[in-house]
Structure formats: C-alpha cells, structure tokens
GROMACS .gro file of C-alpha atoms in nm:
model
  299
    1MET     CA    1  -2.173   7.279   0.156
    2ALA     CA    2  -2.227   6.944   0.023
    3THR     CA    3  -2.440   6.907  -0.292
    4LEU     CA    4  -2.626   6.632  -0.461
    5GLU     CA    5  -2.445   6.689  -0.781
    6GLY     CA    6  -2.679   6.514  -1.026
    7CYS     CA    7  -2.819   6.245  -0.765
    8ARG     CA    8  -3.187   6.205  -0.777
    9CYS     CA    9  -3.242   6.295  -0.404
   10ARG     CA   10  -3.375   6.651  -0.390
   11GLY     CA   11  -3.701   6.738  -0.230
   12ALA     CA   12  -4.011   6.854  -0.411
   13SER     CA   13  -3.876   7.205  -0.456
   14GLY     CA   14  -3.548   7.081  -0.632
   15LYS     CA   15  -3.347   7.279  -0.397
   16ASN     CA   16  -3.104   7.190  -0.136
   17ASN     CA   17  -3.023   7.488   0.099
   18ASN     CA   18  -2.949   7.322   0.406
   19SER     CA   19  -2.572   7.232   0.495
   20ILE     CA   20  -2.543   6.938   0.713
   21LEU     CA   21  -2.426   7.188   1.010
   22TYR     CA   22  -2.787   7.340   0.984
   23SER     CA   23  -2.947   7.015   0.930
   24ILE     CA   24  -2.791   6.782   1.194
   25LEU     CA   25  -2.808   7.096   1.465
   26LYS     CA   26  -3.163   7.156   1.380
   27SER     CA   27  -3.245   6.771   1.415
   28ASP     CA   28  -3.063   6.748   1.725
   29SER     CA   29  -3.265   7.043   1.870
   30LEU     CA   30  -3.612   6.885   1.752
   31ALA     CA   31  -3.528   6.562   1.895
   32ASN     CA   32  -3.456   6.708   2.239
   33ALA     CA   33  -3.757   6.905   2.207
   34GLU     CA   34  -4.012   6.618   2.123
   35GLU     CA   35  -3.837   6.409   2.393
   36HIS     CA   36  -3.964   6.642   2.662
   37GLN     CA   37  -4.313   6.669   2.502
   38GLN     CA   38  -4.342   6.300   2.488
   39GLN     CA   39  -4.370   6.080   2.795
   40PRO     CA   40  -4.118   5.802   2.844
   41GLN     CA   41  -4.369   5.548   2.918
   42GLN     CA   42  -4.538   5.613   2.599
   43GLN     CA   43  -4.194   5.573   2.426
   44GLN     CA   44  -4.149   5.226   2.620
   45GLU     CA   45  -4.485   5.119   2.519
   46GLN     CA   46  -4.452   5.197   2.161
   47LEU     CA   47  -4.120   5.023   2.152
   48GLN     CA   48  -4.268   4.708   2.358
   49LYS     CA   49  -4.550   4.688   2.126
   50LEU     CA   50  -4.310   4.654   1.801
   51PHE     CA   51  -4.060   4.419   1.976
   52HIS     CA   52  -4.343   4.191   2.052
   53LYS     CA   53  -4.483   4.201   1.727
   54THR     CA   54  -4.137   4.075   1.552
   55SER     CA   55  -4.048   3.853   1.825
   56SER     CA   56  -4.272   3.587   1.654
   57SER     CA   57  -4.049   3.593   1.330
   58SER     CA   58  -3.886   3.238   1.278
   59THR     CA   59  -3.541   3.420   1.199
   60SER     CA   60  -3.351   3.664   1.420
   61SER     CA   61  -3.063   3.878   1.262
   62ILE     CA   62  -2.921   3.933   1.591
   63ASN     CA   63  -2.881   3.558   1.666
   64ALA     CA   64  -2.662   3.478   1.378
   65ALA     CA   65  -2.324   3.614   1.440
   66PRO     CA   66  -2.066   3.604   1.134
   67ALA     CA   67  -1.843   3.298   1.144
   68SER     CA   68  -1.525   3.533   1.178
   69LEU     CA   69  -1.679   3.697   1.502
   70GLN     CA   70  -1.757   3.333   1.645
   71GLU     CA   71  -1.420   3.217   1.586
   72LEU     CA   72  -1.272   3.543   1.749
   73ARG     CA   73  -1.497   3.479   2.057
   74GLN     CA   74  -1.384   3.096   2.059
   75GLN     CA   75  -1.008   3.196   2.041
   76ALA     CA   76  -1.041   3.436   2.337
   77CYS     CA   77  -0.981   3.130   2.572
   78SER     CA   78  -0.720   2.918   2.465
   79CYS     CA   79  -0.777   2.648   2.708
   80GLY     CA   80  -1.135   2.585   2.571
   81SER     CA   81  -1.284   2.523   2.925
   82THR     CA   82  -1.478   2.844   2.988
   83ARG     CA   83  -1.539   3.195   2.832
   84ARG     CA   84  -1.619   3.500   3.025
   85ARG     CA   85  -1.938   3.659   2.947
   86GLY     CA   86  -2.143   3.921   3.111
   87VAL     CA   87  -2.497   4.035   3.175
   88LEU     CA   88  -2.673   4.363   3.279
   89ARG     CA   89  -2.710   4.392   3.653
   90SER     CA   90  -3.023   4.589   3.631
   91PRO     CA   91  -3.169   4.500   3.280
   92GLN     CA   92  -3.503   4.633   3.344
   93VAL     CA   93  -3.382   4.970   3.408
   94THR     CA   94  -3.056   4.987   3.150
   95CYS     CA   95  -3.302   4.832   2.875
   96LYS     CA   96  -3.564   5.091   2.920
   97ALA     CA   97  -3.309   5.368   2.918
   98ALA     CA   98  -3.175   5.220   2.605
   99SER     CA   99  -3.501   5.193   2.424
  100ALA     CA  100  -3.567   5.564   2.516
  101VAL     CA  101  -3.257   5.634   2.340
  102LEU     CA  102  -3.310   5.445   2.052
  103VAL     CA  103  -3.667   5.610   1.988
  104LYS     CA  104  -3.497   5.944   2.029
  105THR     CA  105  -3.213   5.829   1.789
  106LEU     CA  106  -3.451   5.742   1.499
  107ARG     CA  107  -3.630   6.056   1.563
  108PHE     CA  108  -3.291   6.258   1.523
  109VAL     CA  109  -3.244   6.073   1.187
  110LYS     CA  110  -3.581   6.107   1.053
  111ASN     CA  111  -3.551   6.501   1.108
  112VAL     CA  112  -3.245   6.544   0.914
  113PRO     CA  113  -3.341   6.688   0.580
  114CYS     CA  114  -3.023   6.590   0.363
  115PHE     CA  115  -3.117   6.226   0.502
  116ARG     CA  116  -3.453   6.237   0.401
  117GLU     CA  117  -3.363   6.371   0.058
  118LEU     CA  118  -3.190   6.054  -0.027
  119PRO     CA  119  -3.315   5.750  -0.211
  120GLU     CA  120  -3.507   5.508   0.010
  121ASP     CA  121  -3.272   5.232  -0.055
  122ASP     CA  122  -2.979   5.436   0.075
  123GLN     CA  123  -3.181   5.553   0.390
  124LEU     CA  124  -3.238   5.199   0.467
  125MET     CA  125  -2.875   5.073   0.423
  126LEU     CA  126  -2.747   5.368   0.628
  127ILE     CA  127  -3.017   5.306   0.929
  128ARG     CA  128  -2.890   4.919   0.928
  129SER     CA  129  -2.532   5.028   0.924
  130GLY     CA  130  -2.570   5.313   1.167
  131TRP     CA  131  -2.838   5.239   1.417
  132ALA     CA  132  -2.584   5.074   1.679
  133PRO     CA  133  -2.315   5.316   1.703
  134LEU     CA  134  -2.571   5.597   1.670
  135LEU     CA  135  -2.752   5.457   1.979
  136VAL     CA  136  -2.410   5.408   2.170
  137LEU     CA  137  -2.341   5.764   2.102
  138GLY     CA  138  -2.664   5.838   2.248
  139LEU     CA  139  -2.613   5.652   2.570
  140ALA     CA  140  -2.296   5.865   2.594
  141GLN     CA  141  -2.470   6.177   2.540
  142ASP     CA  142  -2.747   6.115   2.786
  143ARG     CA  143  -2.496   6.000   3.037
  144VAL     CA  144  -2.678   5.631   3.060
  145ASP     CA  145  -2.430   5.429   3.262
  146PHE     CA  146  -2.472   5.037   3.336
  147GLU     CA  147  -2.337   4.780   3.559
  148THR     CA  148  -2.262   4.417   3.463
  149THR     CA  149  -2.223   4.086   3.645
  150GLU     CA  150  -1.987   3.809   3.505
  151THR     CA  151  -2.115   3.489   3.419
  152VAL     CA  152  -1.934   3.185   3.287
  153GLU     CA  153  -2.037   2.977   2.986
  154PRO     CA  154  -1.958   2.646   2.989
  155SER     CA  155  -1.726   2.508   2.723
  156MET     CA  156  -1.881   2.278   2.406
  157LEU     CA  157  -1.694   1.984   2.598
  158GLN     CA  158  -1.875   2.058   2.931
  159ARG     CA  159  -2.186   2.068   2.743
  160ILE     CA  160  -2.158   1.734   2.597
  161LEU     CA  161  -2.031   1.580   2.934
  162THR     CA  162  -2.321   1.726   3.130
  163GLY     CA  163  -2.576   1.718   2.851
  164LEU     CA  164  -2.631   2.077   2.846
  165PRO     CA  165  -2.806   2.198   2.496
  166ASP     CA  166  -2.600   2.407   2.243
  167ARG     CA  167  -2.614   2.759   2.340
  168GLN     CA  168  -2.749   2.878   2.007
  169SER     CA  169  -3.052   2.646   2.046
  170GLU     CA  170  -3.105   2.708   2.405
  171VAL     CA  171  -3.445   2.813   2.509
  172PRO     CA  172  -3.466   2.997   2.862
  173ALA     CA  173  -3.680   2.808   3.096
  174ALA     CA  174  -3.996   2.971   3.272
  175GLY     CA  175  -3.889   3.245   3.489
  176GLN     CA  176  -3.531   3.254   3.365
  177SER     CA  177  -3.392   3.561   3.234
  178ARG     CA  178  -3.370   3.555   2.857
  179GLY     CA  179  -3.064   3.750   2.859
  180ALA     CA  180  -2.878   3.478   3.084
  181VAL     CA  181  -2.658   3.388   2.831
  182GLY     CA  182  -2.489   3.719   2.794
  183VAL     CA  183  -2.210   3.888   2.579
  184SER     CA  184  -1.864   3.859   2.591
  185VAL     CA  185  -1.687   4.059   2.846
  186VAL     CA  186  -1.450   4.211   2.621
  187ASP     CA  187  -1.732   4.346   2.403
  188ILE     CA  188  -1.882   4.498   2.710
  189GLU     CA  189  -1.555   4.653   2.796
  190ALA     CA  190  -1.523   4.818   2.453
  191ILE     CA  191  -1.861   4.965   2.498
  192LYS     CA  192  -1.784   5.101   2.859
  193ALA     CA  193  -1.438   5.228   2.726
  194PHE     CA  194  -1.592   5.439   2.452
  195LEU     CA  195  -1.876   5.578   2.724
  196LYS     CA  196  -1.568   5.660   2.946
  197LYS     CA  197  -1.373   5.840   2.670
  198CYS     CA  198  -1.677   6.055   2.581
  199TRP     CA  199  -1.727   6.157   2.935
  200SER     CA  200  -1.351   6.240   2.996
  201VAL     CA  201  -1.334   6.441   2.703
  202ASP     CA  202  -1.669   6.606   2.810
  203VAL     CA  203  -1.814   6.615   2.436
  204SER     CA  204  -2.034   6.902   2.385
  205THR     CA  205  -2.388   6.895   2.252
  206LYS     CA  206  -2.279   7.035   1.932
  207GLU     CA  207  -1.974   6.786   1.917
  208TYR     CA  208  -2.230   6.498   1.967
  209ALA     CA  209  -2.454   6.635   1.661
  210TYR     CA  210  -2.136   6.640   1.427
  211LEU     CA  211  -2.037   6.309   1.555
  212LYS     CA  212  -2.378   6.175   1.473
  213GLY     CA  213  -2.348   6.321   1.123
  214ALA     CA  214  -2.015   6.140   1.076
  215VAL     CA  215  -2.157   5.801   1.158
  216LEU     CA  216  -2.490   5.855   0.993
  217PHE     CA  217  -2.333   5.928   0.632
  218ASN     CA  218  -2.126   5.632   0.628
  219PRO     CA  219  -1.995   5.621   0.239
  220ASP     CA  220  -1.836   5.261   0.328
  221VAL     CA  221  -2.162   5.081   0.296
  222GLU     CA  222  -2.174   4.906  -0.026
  223GLY     CA  223  -2.429   4.964  -0.283
  224LEU     CA  224  -2.530   5.325  -0.203
  225ARG     CA  225  -2.670   5.506  -0.505
  226CYS     CA  226  -2.563   5.863  -0.391
  227LEU     CA  227  -2.216   5.759  -0.259
  228HIS     CA  228  -2.054   6.067  -0.372
  229TYR     CA  229  -2.313   6.298  -0.194
  230ILE     CA  230  -2.263   6.081   0.131
  231GLN     CA  231  -1.898   6.107   0.100
  232SER     CA  232  -1.915   6.473   0.098
  233LEU     CA  233  -2.172   6.487   0.384
  234ARG     CA  234  -1.928   6.284   0.595
  235ARG     CA  235  -1.645   6.514   0.490
  236GLU     CA  236  -1.855   6.825   0.587
  237ALA     CA  237  -1.936   6.667   0.919
  238HIS     CA  238  -1.565   6.623   0.985
  239GLN     CA  239  -1.498   6.976   0.873
  240ALA     CA  240  -1.758   7.142   1.096
  241LEU     CA  241  -1.651   6.938   1.398
  242ASN     CA  242  -1.292   7.075   1.334
  243GLU     CA  243  -1.376   7.415   1.289
  244HIS     CA  244  -1.618   7.410   1.585
  245VAL     CA  245  -1.319   7.259   1.824
  246ARG     CA  246  -1.077   7.510   1.696
  247LEU     CA  247  -1.316   7.788   1.785
  248THR     CA  248  -1.416   7.670   2.119
  249HIS     CA  249  -1.117   7.501   2.261
  250ARG     CA  250  -0.819   7.699   2.105
  251GLU     CA  251  -0.594   7.582   2.413
  252ASP     CA  252  -0.663   7.209   2.352
  253THR     CA  253  -0.492   7.128   2.022
  254THR     CA  254  -0.551   6.755   2.058
  255ARG     CA  255  -0.911   6.753   2.105
  256PHE     CA  256  -1.013   6.692   1.741
  257ALA     CA  257  -0.783   6.400   1.737
  258LYS     CA  258  -0.949   6.275   2.075
  259LEU     CA  259  -1.283   6.292   1.913
  260LEU     CA  260  -1.152   6.104   1.614
  261ILE     CA  261  -1.004   5.826   1.826
  262ALA     CA  262  -1.359   5.819   1.992
  263LEU     CA  263  -1.518   5.757   1.668
  264SER     CA  264  -1.287   5.474   1.569
  265MET     CA  265  -1.349   5.320   1.902
  266LEU     CA  266  -1.734   5.336   1.833
  267ARG     CA  267  -1.713   5.179   1.467
  268ALA     CA  268  -1.545   4.853   1.634
  269ILE     CA  269  -1.844   4.803   1.856
  270SER     CA  270  -2.066   4.530   1.711
  271PRO     CA  271  -2.458   4.576   1.609
  272LEU     CA  272  -2.505   4.233   1.743
  273VAL     CA  273  -2.346   4.286   2.070
  274VAL     CA  274  -2.559   4.603   2.118
  275ALA     CA  275  -2.871   4.414   2.030
  276GLN     CA  276  -2.806   4.122   2.267
  277LEU     CA  277  -2.678   4.357   2.560
  278PHE     CA  278  -2.953   4.609   2.572
  279PHE     CA  279  -3.252   4.467   2.417
  280ARG     CA  280  -3.254   4.071   2.445
  281PRO     CA  281  -3.242   4.048   2.815
  282VAL     CA  282  -3.617   4.193   2.881
  283ILE     CA  283  -3.763   4.139   2.519
  284GLY     CA  284  -3.605   3.828   2.389
  285THR     CA  285  -3.478   3.731   2.054
  286VAL     CA  286  -3.626   3.969   1.797
  287ASN     CA  287  -3.533   4.088   1.438
  288ILE     CA  288  -3.381   4.426   1.536
  289GLU     CA  289  -3.393   4.550   1.138
  290GLU     CA  290  -3.781   4.491   1.136
  291VAL     CA  291  -3.820   4.669   1.449
  292LEU     CA  292  -3.600   4.972   1.306
  293MET     CA  293  -3.773   4.975   0.978
  294GLU     CA  294  -4.125   4.986   1.149
  295MET     CA  295  -4.035   5.237   1.387
  296PHE     CA  296  -3.883   5.464   1.114
  297TYR     CA  297  -4.134   5.424   0.804
  298GLY     CA  298  -4.436   5.275   1.019
  299LYS     CA  299  -4.420   4.968   0.806
   0.00000   0.00000   0.00000
C-alpha cells in the first residue's frame, strides 16, 4: 500500500488507511451514485454558467497551441493547399454528453481520499495534467460515441488571395457555429481509435477505475512536491489492475498488455483538441483551466 513517506499530505487524523484500490473504487461508486441523484439538466446548467463566466476572459488557454503542435499540423499537408479538419455532426448532443462526463469526472477525483490528502499545488497540477485523458476515459466508460463531418481549411495562400482573416483571429459571424473551424481529422481519429479500443476489449467498471488512477496520479508532471508518493500511487494502480486482470481473465494472457496499450493511446491525445472538439462548438473560446478550478474548488 502506498504511503506518504514523510510528505505533509496526511489528513487531520495523520493516518492514511486507504490504499489506492479502496480509494478509487469507492470514489467511482460515489460518483455513479451521485450521478443518479442529480438531474442531467442541473449538471448542464451548472457547467454552462461557469463557462459563460469564464468566456469573457481576454486570454484562452485552449486557443494557444504549442509551436511544435502547430508545426506538426502544418506539415500534415505537404502541398500547402488545404488541411483536413472535422467538426461534430451533432454538437449540441455530443457536447452536452461530454459536459456531463466532465462533471462526473471531477466528482470522481474529488472523492479520492489519497488525492485530497495531497498539497493543493500538487492537486492543481494533476488536474491540469489529467482532466482531458480522464474525460476521454469517461466517454469510453459511458459509451459516448460521436460522428464528425469533414471540413476543408483554406491554406494561408488562399486566405491571402481571397482576403480571409487569419484563423487564429477569426470571429464567427452571427448565426455561425463557433466550432466551425474544427480540429485535425488525425486528432479526431486518435480519440475514436481509443474509444474503439476500450469497447473492443470490453473494459470492466473496475478496470476503468484502475485506469483512472493510473492517469490521475501522473509522476511525470514537473514540480510535484509529493513526487515519490504519487509515483507509488501510480505503481499501485498498475499492480491492482494487473492483479484484477489475472484473477478475472485467466484465459486471456494478453489483456493487461492491451490495457497498457490503451493507456499509451490515451496519453497521446491533446487537451487542446479535447477542449476544441467537445466544448468550443456550443460554448465558444474559454479558459478551460479556470472552469476546472471553479468546478473543483468552487473558486
């Protein structure tokens, strides 16, 4: 069982009796129970209120892609004419489902005792690092599928010749979908491939819980104060998952490896893409981190 080993992360009692197995499974059960008690419409109204509050922010964290990511997108089309992008076919339905999963995901994290024992700075960094993969994992668990339609993004040359504004400074006209710009088809396919992987393996509820633990406790985040404790929690999540698979799928010796492959696919998904695909179409450009912090801490 993971211990804090000197980190000042213990609760008021100074004891840490809950292993990650107990903590995560209990948290997942609480999240599911609370989901049935709370009406989906109330969840959506809460999220919409927070998004509208933060949409007035002058700077958006989801609108500034790293230079390396932008370069990769530009290199996707060597001819430099057009780049394939996609938008949700039913943005209202899909974004509402994604919003409900986000609410449930943050409730799950909040109910994990060993997470709440961490210093607040570590909590913030882990949430910023893990919200997107946890959300996509939640979409897989809740069987949220979505369809997209392909759009064509004009190249820079076409924009210059036709007088179109630069995509970064583009403001949608009245009545136009705010998500019309879309995201790279390659990124969309990466998300859909992960969902199909989980569904083909038929991941169980307990396996999803252990995968969430492995994603949440990410020791690769820079600046963590309780790094060794978080490393031990990640290790314990992997061990718990492996033990569960060996006990419940004795005949399938490759199942644990398949789940690890799914984890590697999940970590390759960009938070920028998740925000643009599932939230921008109906809510517009917002600072997603501010929304997460307000939802989690009520700030």
